[in-house]
Short mmCIF file of C-alpha atoms in Angstrom, two decimals:
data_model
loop_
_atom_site.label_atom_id
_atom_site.label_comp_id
_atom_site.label_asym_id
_atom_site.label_seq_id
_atom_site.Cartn_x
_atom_site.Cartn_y
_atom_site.Cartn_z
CA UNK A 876 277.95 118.05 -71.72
CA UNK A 877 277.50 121.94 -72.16
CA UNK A 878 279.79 123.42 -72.93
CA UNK A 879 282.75 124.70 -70.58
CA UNK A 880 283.02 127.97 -71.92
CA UNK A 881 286.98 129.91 -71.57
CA UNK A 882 288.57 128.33 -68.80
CA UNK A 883 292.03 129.64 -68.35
CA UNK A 884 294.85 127.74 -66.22
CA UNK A 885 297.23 130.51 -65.09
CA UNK A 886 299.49 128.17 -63.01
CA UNK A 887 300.34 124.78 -62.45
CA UNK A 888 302.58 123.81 -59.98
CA UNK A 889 303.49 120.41 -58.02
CA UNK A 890 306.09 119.25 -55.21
CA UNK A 891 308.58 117.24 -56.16
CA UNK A 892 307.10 113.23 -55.33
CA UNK A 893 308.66 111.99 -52.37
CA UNK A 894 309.13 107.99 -52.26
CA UNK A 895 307.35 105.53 -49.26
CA UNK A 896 308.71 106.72 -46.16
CA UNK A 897 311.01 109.16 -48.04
CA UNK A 898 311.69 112.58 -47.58
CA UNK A 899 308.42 113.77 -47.23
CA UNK A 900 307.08 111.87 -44.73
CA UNK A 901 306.27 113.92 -42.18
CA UNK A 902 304.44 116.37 -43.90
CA UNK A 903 301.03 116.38 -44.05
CA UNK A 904 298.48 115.67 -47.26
CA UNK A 905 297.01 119.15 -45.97
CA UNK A 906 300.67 120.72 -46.06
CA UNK A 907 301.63 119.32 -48.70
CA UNK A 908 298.39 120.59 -50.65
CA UNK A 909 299.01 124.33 -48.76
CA UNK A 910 302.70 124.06 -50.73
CA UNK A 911 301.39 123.76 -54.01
CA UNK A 912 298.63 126.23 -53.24
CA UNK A 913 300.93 128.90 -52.68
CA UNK A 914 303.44 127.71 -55.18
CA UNK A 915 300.61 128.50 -57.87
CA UNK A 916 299.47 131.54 -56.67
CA UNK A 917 303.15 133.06 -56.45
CA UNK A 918 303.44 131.65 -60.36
CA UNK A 919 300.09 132.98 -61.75
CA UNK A 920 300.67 136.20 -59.75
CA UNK A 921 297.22 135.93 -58.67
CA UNK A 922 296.30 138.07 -55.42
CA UNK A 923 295.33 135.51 -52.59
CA UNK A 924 291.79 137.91 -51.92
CA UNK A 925 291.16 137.05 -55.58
CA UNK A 926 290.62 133.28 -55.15
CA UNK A 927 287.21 132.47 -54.89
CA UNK A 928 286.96 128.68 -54.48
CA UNK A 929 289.05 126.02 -53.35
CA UNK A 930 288.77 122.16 -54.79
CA UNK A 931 291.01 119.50 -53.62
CA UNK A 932 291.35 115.66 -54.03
CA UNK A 933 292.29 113.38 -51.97
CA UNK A 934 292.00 109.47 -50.93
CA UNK A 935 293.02 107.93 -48.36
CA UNK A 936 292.09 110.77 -45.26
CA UNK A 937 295.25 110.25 -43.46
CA UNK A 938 296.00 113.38 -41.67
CA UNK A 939 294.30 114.27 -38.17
CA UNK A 940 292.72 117.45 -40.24
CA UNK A 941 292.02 115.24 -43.17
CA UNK A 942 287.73 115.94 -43.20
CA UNK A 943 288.93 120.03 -43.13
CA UNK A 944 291.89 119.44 -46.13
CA UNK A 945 290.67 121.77 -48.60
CA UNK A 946 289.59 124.73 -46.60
CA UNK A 947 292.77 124.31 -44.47
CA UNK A 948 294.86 123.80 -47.87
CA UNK A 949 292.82 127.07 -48.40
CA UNK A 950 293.71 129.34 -45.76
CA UNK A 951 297.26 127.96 -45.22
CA UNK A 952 297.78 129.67 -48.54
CA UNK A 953 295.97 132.83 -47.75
CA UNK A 954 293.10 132.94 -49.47
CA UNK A 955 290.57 134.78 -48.07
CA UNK A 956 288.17 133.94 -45.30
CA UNK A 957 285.19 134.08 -47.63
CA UNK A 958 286.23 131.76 -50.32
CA UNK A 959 284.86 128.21 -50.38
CA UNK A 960 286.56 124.97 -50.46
CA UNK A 961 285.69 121.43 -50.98
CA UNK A 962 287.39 118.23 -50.89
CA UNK A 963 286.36 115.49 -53.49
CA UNK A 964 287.40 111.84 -53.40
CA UNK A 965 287.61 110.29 -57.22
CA UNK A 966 289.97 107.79 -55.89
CA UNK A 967 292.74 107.77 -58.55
CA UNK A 968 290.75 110.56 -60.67
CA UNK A 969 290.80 112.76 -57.40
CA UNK A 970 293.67 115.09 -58.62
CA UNK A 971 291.65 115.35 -62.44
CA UNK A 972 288.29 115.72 -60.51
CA UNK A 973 288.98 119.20 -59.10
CA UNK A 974 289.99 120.69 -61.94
CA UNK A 975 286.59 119.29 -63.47
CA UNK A 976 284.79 120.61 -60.59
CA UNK A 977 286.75 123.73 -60.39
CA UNK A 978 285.92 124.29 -64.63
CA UNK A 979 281.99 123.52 -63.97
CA UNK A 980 282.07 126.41 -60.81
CA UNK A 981 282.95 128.94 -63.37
CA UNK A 982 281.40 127.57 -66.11
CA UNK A 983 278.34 128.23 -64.16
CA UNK A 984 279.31 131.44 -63.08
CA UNK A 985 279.76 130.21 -59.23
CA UNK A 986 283.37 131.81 -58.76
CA UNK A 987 286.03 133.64 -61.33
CA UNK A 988 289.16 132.00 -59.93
CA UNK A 989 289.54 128.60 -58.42
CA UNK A 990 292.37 126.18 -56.69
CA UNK A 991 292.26 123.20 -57.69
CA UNK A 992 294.38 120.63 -57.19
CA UNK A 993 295.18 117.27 -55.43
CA UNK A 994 297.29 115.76 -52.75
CA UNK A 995 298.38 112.67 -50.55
CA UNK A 996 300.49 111.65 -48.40
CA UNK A 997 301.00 107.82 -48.15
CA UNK A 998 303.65 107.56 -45.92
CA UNK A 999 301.56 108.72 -42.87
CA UNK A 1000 298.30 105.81 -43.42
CA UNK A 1001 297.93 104.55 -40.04
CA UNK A 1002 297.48 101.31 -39.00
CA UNK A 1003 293.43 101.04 -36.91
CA UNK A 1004 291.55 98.96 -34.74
CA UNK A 1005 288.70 98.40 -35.61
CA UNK A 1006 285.32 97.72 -33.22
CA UNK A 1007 286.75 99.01 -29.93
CA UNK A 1008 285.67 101.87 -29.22
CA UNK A 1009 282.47 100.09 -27.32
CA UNK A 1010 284.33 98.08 -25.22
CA UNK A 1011 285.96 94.33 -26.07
CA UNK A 1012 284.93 90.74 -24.89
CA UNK A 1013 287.41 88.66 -22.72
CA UNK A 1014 289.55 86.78 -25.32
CA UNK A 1015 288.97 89.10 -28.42
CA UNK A 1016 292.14 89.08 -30.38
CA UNK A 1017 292.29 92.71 -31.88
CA UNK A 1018 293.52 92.86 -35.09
CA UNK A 1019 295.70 95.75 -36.88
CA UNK A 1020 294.44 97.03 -40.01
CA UNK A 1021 296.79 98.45 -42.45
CA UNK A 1022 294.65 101.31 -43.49
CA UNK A 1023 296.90 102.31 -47.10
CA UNK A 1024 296.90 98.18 -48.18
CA UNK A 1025 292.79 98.40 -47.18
CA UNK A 1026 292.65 101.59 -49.82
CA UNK A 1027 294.43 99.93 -52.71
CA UNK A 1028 291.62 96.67 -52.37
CA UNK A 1029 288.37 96.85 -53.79
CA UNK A 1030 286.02 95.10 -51.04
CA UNK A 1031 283.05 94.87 -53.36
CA UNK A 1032 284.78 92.28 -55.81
CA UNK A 1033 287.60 91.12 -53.21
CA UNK A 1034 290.76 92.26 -55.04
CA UNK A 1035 293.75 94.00 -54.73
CA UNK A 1036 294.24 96.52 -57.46
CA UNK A 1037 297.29 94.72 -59.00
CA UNK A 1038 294.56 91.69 -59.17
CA UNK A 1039 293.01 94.10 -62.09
CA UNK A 1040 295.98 94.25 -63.73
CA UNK A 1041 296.32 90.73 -63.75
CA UNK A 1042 293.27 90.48 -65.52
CA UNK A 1043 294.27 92.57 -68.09
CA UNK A 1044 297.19 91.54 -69.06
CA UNK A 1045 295.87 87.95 -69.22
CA UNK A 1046 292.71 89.23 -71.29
CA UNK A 1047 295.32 91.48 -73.61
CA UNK A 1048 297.48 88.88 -73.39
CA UNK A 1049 300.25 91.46 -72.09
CA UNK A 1050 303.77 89.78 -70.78
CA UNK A 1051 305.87 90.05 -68.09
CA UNK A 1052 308.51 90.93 -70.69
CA UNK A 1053 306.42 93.59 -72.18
CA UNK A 1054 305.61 94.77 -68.92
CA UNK A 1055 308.80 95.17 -67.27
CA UNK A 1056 310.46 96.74 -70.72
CA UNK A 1057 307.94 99.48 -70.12
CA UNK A 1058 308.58 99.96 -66.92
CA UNK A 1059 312.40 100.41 -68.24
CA UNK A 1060 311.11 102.85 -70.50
CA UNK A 1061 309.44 104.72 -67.91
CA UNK A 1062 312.42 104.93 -65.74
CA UNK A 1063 314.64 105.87 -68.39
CA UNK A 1064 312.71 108.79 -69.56
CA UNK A 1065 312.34 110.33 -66.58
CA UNK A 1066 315.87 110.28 -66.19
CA UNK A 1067 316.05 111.87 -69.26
CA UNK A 1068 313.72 114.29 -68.86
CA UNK A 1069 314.92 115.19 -65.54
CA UNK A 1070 318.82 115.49 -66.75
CA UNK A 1071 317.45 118.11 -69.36
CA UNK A 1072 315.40 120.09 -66.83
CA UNK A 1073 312.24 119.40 -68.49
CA UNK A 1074 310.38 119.46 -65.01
CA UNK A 1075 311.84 122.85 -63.92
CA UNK A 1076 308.82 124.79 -64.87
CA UNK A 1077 306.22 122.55 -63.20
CA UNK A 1078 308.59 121.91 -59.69
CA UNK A 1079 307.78 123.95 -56.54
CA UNK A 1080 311.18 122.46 -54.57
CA UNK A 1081 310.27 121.65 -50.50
CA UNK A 1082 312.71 122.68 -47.74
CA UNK A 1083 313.02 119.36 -45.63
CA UNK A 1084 314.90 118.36 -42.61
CA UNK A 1085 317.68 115.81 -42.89
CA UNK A 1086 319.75 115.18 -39.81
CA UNK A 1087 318.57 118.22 -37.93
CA UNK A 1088 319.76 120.62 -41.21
CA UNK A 1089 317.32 122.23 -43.69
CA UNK A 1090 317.79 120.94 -47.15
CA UNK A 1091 315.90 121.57 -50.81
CA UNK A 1092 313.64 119.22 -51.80
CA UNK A 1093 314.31 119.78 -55.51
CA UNK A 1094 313.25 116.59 -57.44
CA UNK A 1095 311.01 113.25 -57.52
CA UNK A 1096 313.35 110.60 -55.69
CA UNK A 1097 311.60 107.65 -55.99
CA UNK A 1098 312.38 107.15 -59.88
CA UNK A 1099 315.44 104.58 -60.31
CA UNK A 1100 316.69 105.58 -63.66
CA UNK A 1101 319.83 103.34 -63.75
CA UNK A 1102 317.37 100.51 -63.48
CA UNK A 1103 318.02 97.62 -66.40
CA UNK A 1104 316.09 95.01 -67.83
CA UNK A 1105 318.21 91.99 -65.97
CA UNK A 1106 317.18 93.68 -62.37
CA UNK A 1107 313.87 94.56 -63.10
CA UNK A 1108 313.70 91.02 -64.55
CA UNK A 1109 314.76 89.22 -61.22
CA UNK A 1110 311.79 90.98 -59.47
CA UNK A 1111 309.07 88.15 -58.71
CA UNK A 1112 305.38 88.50 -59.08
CA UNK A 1113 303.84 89.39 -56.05
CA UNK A 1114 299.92 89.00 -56.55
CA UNK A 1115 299.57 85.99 -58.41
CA UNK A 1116 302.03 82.83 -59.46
CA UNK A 1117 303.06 82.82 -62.77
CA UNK A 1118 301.61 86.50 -63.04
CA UNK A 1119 302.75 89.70 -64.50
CA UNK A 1120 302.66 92.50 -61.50
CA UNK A 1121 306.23 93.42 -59.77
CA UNK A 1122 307.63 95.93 -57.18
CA UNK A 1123 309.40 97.03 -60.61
CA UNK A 1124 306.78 97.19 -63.01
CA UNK A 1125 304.00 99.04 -60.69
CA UNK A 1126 303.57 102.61 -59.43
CA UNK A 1127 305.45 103.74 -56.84
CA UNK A 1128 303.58 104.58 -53.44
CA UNK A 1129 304.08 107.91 -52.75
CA UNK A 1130 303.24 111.12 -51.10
CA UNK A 1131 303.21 114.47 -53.37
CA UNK A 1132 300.75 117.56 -54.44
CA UNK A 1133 299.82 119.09 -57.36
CA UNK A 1134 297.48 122.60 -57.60
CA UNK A 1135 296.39 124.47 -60.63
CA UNK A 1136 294.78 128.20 -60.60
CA UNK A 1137 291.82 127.92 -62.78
CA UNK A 1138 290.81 130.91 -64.00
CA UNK A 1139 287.25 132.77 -66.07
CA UNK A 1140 287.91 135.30 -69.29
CA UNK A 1141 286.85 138.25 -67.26
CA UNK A 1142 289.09 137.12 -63.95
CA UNK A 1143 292.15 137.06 -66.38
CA UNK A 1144 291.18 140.38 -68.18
CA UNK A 1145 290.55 141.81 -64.62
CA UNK A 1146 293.44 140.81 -62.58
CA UNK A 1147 295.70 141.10 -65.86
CA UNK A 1148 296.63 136.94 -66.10
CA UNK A 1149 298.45 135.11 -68.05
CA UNK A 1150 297.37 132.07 -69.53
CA UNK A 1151 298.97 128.83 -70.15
CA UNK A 1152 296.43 127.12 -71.29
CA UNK A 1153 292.19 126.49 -71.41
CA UNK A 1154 290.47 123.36 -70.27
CA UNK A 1155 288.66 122.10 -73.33
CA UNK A 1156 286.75 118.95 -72.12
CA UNK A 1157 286.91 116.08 -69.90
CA UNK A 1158 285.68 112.50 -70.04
CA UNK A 1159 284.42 110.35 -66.69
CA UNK A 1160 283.06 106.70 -67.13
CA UNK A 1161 282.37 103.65 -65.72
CA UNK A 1162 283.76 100.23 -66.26
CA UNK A 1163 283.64 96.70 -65.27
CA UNK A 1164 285.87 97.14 -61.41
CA UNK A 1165 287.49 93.67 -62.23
CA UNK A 1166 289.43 95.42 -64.90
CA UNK A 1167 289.03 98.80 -63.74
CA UNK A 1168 292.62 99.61 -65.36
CA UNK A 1169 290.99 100.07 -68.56
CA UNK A 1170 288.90 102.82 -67.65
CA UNK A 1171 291.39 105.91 -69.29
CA UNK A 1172 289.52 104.47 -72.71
CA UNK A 1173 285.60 105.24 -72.71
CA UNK A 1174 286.63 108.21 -70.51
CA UNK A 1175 289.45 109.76 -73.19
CA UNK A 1176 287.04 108.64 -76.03
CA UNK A 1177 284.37 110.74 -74.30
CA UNK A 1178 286.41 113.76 -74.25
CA UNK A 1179 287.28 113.65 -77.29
CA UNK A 1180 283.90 113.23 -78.73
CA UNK A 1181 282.96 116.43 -76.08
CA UNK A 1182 285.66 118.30 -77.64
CA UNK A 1183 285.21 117.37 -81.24
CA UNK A 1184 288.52 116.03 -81.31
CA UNK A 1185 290.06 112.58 -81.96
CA UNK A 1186 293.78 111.11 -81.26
CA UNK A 1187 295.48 112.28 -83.85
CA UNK A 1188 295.11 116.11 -83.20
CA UNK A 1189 296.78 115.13 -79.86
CA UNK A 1190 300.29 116.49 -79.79
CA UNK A 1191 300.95 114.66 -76.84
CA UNK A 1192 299.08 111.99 -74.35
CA UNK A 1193 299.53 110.67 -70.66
CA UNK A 1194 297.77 107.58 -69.04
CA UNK A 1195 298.76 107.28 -65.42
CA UNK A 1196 300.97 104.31 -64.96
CA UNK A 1197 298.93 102.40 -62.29
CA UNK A 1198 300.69 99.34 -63.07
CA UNK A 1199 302.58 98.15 -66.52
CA UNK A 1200 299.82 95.98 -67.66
CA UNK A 1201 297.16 98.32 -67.34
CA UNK A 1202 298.51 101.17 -68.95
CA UNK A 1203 299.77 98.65 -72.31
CA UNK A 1204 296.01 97.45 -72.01
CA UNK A 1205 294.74 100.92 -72.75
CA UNK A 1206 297.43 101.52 -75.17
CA UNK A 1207 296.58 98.50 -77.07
CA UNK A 1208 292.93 99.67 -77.47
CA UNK A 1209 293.22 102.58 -78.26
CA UNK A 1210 296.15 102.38 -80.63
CA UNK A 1211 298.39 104.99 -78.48
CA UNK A 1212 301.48 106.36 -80.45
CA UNK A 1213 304.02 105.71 -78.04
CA UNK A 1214 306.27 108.17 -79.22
CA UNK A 1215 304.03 110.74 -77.70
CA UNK A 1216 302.62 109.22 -75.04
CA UNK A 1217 304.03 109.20 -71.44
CA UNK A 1218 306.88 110.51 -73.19
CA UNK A 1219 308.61 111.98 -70.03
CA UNK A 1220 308.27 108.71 -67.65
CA UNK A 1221 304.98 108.17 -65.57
CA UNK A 1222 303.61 106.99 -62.25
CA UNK A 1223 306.19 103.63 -62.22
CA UNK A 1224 308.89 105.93 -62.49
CA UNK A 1225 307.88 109.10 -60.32
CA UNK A 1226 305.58 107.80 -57.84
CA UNK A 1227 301.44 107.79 -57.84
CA UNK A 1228 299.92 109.96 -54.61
CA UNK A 1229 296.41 108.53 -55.28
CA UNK A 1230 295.13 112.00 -54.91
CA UNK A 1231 297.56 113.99 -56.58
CA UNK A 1232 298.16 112.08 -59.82
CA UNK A 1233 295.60 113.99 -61.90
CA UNK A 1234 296.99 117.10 -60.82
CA UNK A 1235 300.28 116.26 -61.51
CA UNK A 1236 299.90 114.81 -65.13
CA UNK A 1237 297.84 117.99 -65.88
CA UNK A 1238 300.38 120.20 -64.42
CA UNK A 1239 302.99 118.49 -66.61
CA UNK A 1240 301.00 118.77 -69.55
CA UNK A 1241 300.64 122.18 -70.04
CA UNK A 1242 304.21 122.96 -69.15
CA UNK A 1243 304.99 120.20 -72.07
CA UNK A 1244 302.86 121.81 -74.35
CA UNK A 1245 304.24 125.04 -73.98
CA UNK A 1246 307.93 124.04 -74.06
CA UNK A 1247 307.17 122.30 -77.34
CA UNK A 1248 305.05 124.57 -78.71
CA UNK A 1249 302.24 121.99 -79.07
CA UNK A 1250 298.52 122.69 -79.44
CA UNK A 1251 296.50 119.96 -77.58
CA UNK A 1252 297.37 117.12 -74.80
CA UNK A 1253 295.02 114.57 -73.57
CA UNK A 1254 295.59 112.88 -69.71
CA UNK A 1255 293.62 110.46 -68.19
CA UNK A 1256 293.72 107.65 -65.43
CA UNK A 1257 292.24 104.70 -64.07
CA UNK A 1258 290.57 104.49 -61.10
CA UNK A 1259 289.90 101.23 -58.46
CA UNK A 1260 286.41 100.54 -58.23
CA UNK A 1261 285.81 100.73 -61.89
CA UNK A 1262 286.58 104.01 -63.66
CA UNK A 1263 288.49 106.22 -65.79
CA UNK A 1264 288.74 110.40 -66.14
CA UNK A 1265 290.24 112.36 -68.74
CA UNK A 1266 290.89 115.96 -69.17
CA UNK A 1267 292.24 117.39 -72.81
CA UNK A 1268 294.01 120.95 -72.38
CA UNK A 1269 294.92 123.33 -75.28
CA UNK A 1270 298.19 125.46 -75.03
CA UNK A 1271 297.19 129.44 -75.24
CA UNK A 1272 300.48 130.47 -74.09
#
């Protein structure tokens, strides 16, 4: 990989994560991306007219204005008429994949200042019919095709997603016990974390209508961190008898956005920035999609090696929390240190917008960085179909 060069983040902000049918619902993917976008720019203090590029990921395509996202994300925001945008589709690596593709614009001198971010909203997947539009036979029994449960199976190999995580924990011989006191751990950080305002700096609250009156949005609200072992325990498997892979122990479907202001040496010395932090490397790879969960590994190991870096300089480490099983798989091999990994609570406990996730864990890690005065963070995730991503970010603040 050449090398990336200085490329400064100068904001990072995210919505609060709203739960399955929860209080963001009826906002947009585009609208929620637009709230980020302008949630970042006010932070950064970086004039709209300055923004030369906009990058945003996203899945599942479930708005109306879903093949215009970015550039509507874009102008929403007020960037300016002749600034780019593009919408990329890593699947679960969507979020991390703009800020990649946002780094290599202006590492190669294509813009100064980019969005980049990522965004999805769940809750509005529609249902489809499919073959209709030419006309139907007498007798055809149309089906209804849950569009979100189509996303979250691989067609290729047949399976679910949770299916994958099956397979690992049977091939890293992972329990439903261990599983499920993760996904206690999870919870009970975040609550944590969320008592002592450690989210704060990364938040960009939502006003929302509830009952015909205009609320704030302020926080993630599908996290359950009263949960205890003896519920989550009483939670059967739902993929596979005998198996692993709970309502309890998975990621919560979710809608949410995340958008970071990317930004070159000269743009900051220009415009007068402040940095938070500089991208130092990132990782993509591919893996076998039947246990595509364990993809974070080659792909952190590859940013690492990019960076000239290794796990122990890490001060702190996220793995997106597809499901328990996967993420204890990729702890097992790579010998994570717990104690500062995930140490805030992940996806099981505040929700996984397929699209947003990358944005959100590097959002979080550069305001954890900075709060703890910490040098270097590592995120990564797994992604269906058989990969993994992984961005490491150094603190400059």
């Amino acid at each position: 990989m050449a090398s990336l060069g200085k490329v400064f983040i100068v904001a990072a902000k995210r919505t609060p994560f709203g739960t399955f049918g929860g209080s963001l619902k009826n906002f947009t993917a585009t609208e929620l991306a637009a709230h980020a976008c302008k949630s970042a720019l006010e932070s950064g203090k970086v004039p709209q007219d300055a923004v030369d590029s906009v990058i945003i990921g996203n899945v599942a395509q479930t708005s109306t204005d879903a093949p215009y996202l970015a550039r509507h994300a874009g102008l929403k925001s007020g960037v300016r008429e002749s600034s780019t945008a593009l919408t990329v589709n890593r699947l679960c690596g969507s979020g991390f994949q703009a800020v990649v593709n946002g780094a290599q614009e202006i590492a190669l001198g294509e813009a100064d200042i980019v969005l980049a971010g990522g965004t999805e909203s769940m809750s509005q997947a529609p249902y489809a019919v499919r073959n209709t539009r030419w006309g139907t036979t007498l007798g055809t029994d149309l089906k209804m095709e849950d569009t979100l449960w189509a996303a979250l199976t691989d067609a290729h190999i047949g399976l679910p997603m949770a299916i994958t995580a099956e397979n690992l924990a049977e091939k890293y011989n992972i329990s439903s016990e261990d599983c499920n006191n993760f996904a206690l751990q999870s919870q009970h950080r975040w609550g944590e974390a969320h008592a002592a305002g450690r989210f704060t700096a990364e938040l960009a609250p939502m006003t929302v209508k509830v009952k015909k009156q205009e609320v704030e949005f302020a926080h993630d609200e599908h996290a359950r961190p009263k949960s205890t072992i003896e519920n989550l325990a009483k939670l059967k498997p739902v993929f596979k008898k005998g198996g692993t892979v709970t309502a309890g122990n998975a990621s919560g479907i979710c809608d949410g956005a995340g958008a970071l202001l990317l930004a070159s040496e000269a743009a900051v010395q220009k415009h007068g920035l402040t940095p938070l932090a500089c991208l130092v490397s990132y990782g993509i790879s591919g893996v076998d999609p039947k246990i595509m969960g364990i993809g974070p590994v080659p792909a952190m190991k590859q940013a690492l090696s990019r960076g000239k870096l290794s796990l122990k300089d890490m001060a702190l480490c996220e793995v997106n929390e597809a499901f328990a099983a996967q993420f204890l798989a990729v702890e097992k091999e790579l010998g994570l240190d717990r104690s500062i990994t995930n140490t805030n609570g992940g996806a099981i406990a505040l929700g996984h917008p397929l699209g947003a996730s990358g944005a959100r864990i590097t959002t979080h890690l550069v305001h954890e960085l900075i709060r703890r005065k910490e040098r270097y963070a590592i995120g990564g995730a797994c992604i269906g179909g058989g990969q993994g991503i992984a961005v490491i970010v150094e603190n400059v603040a």
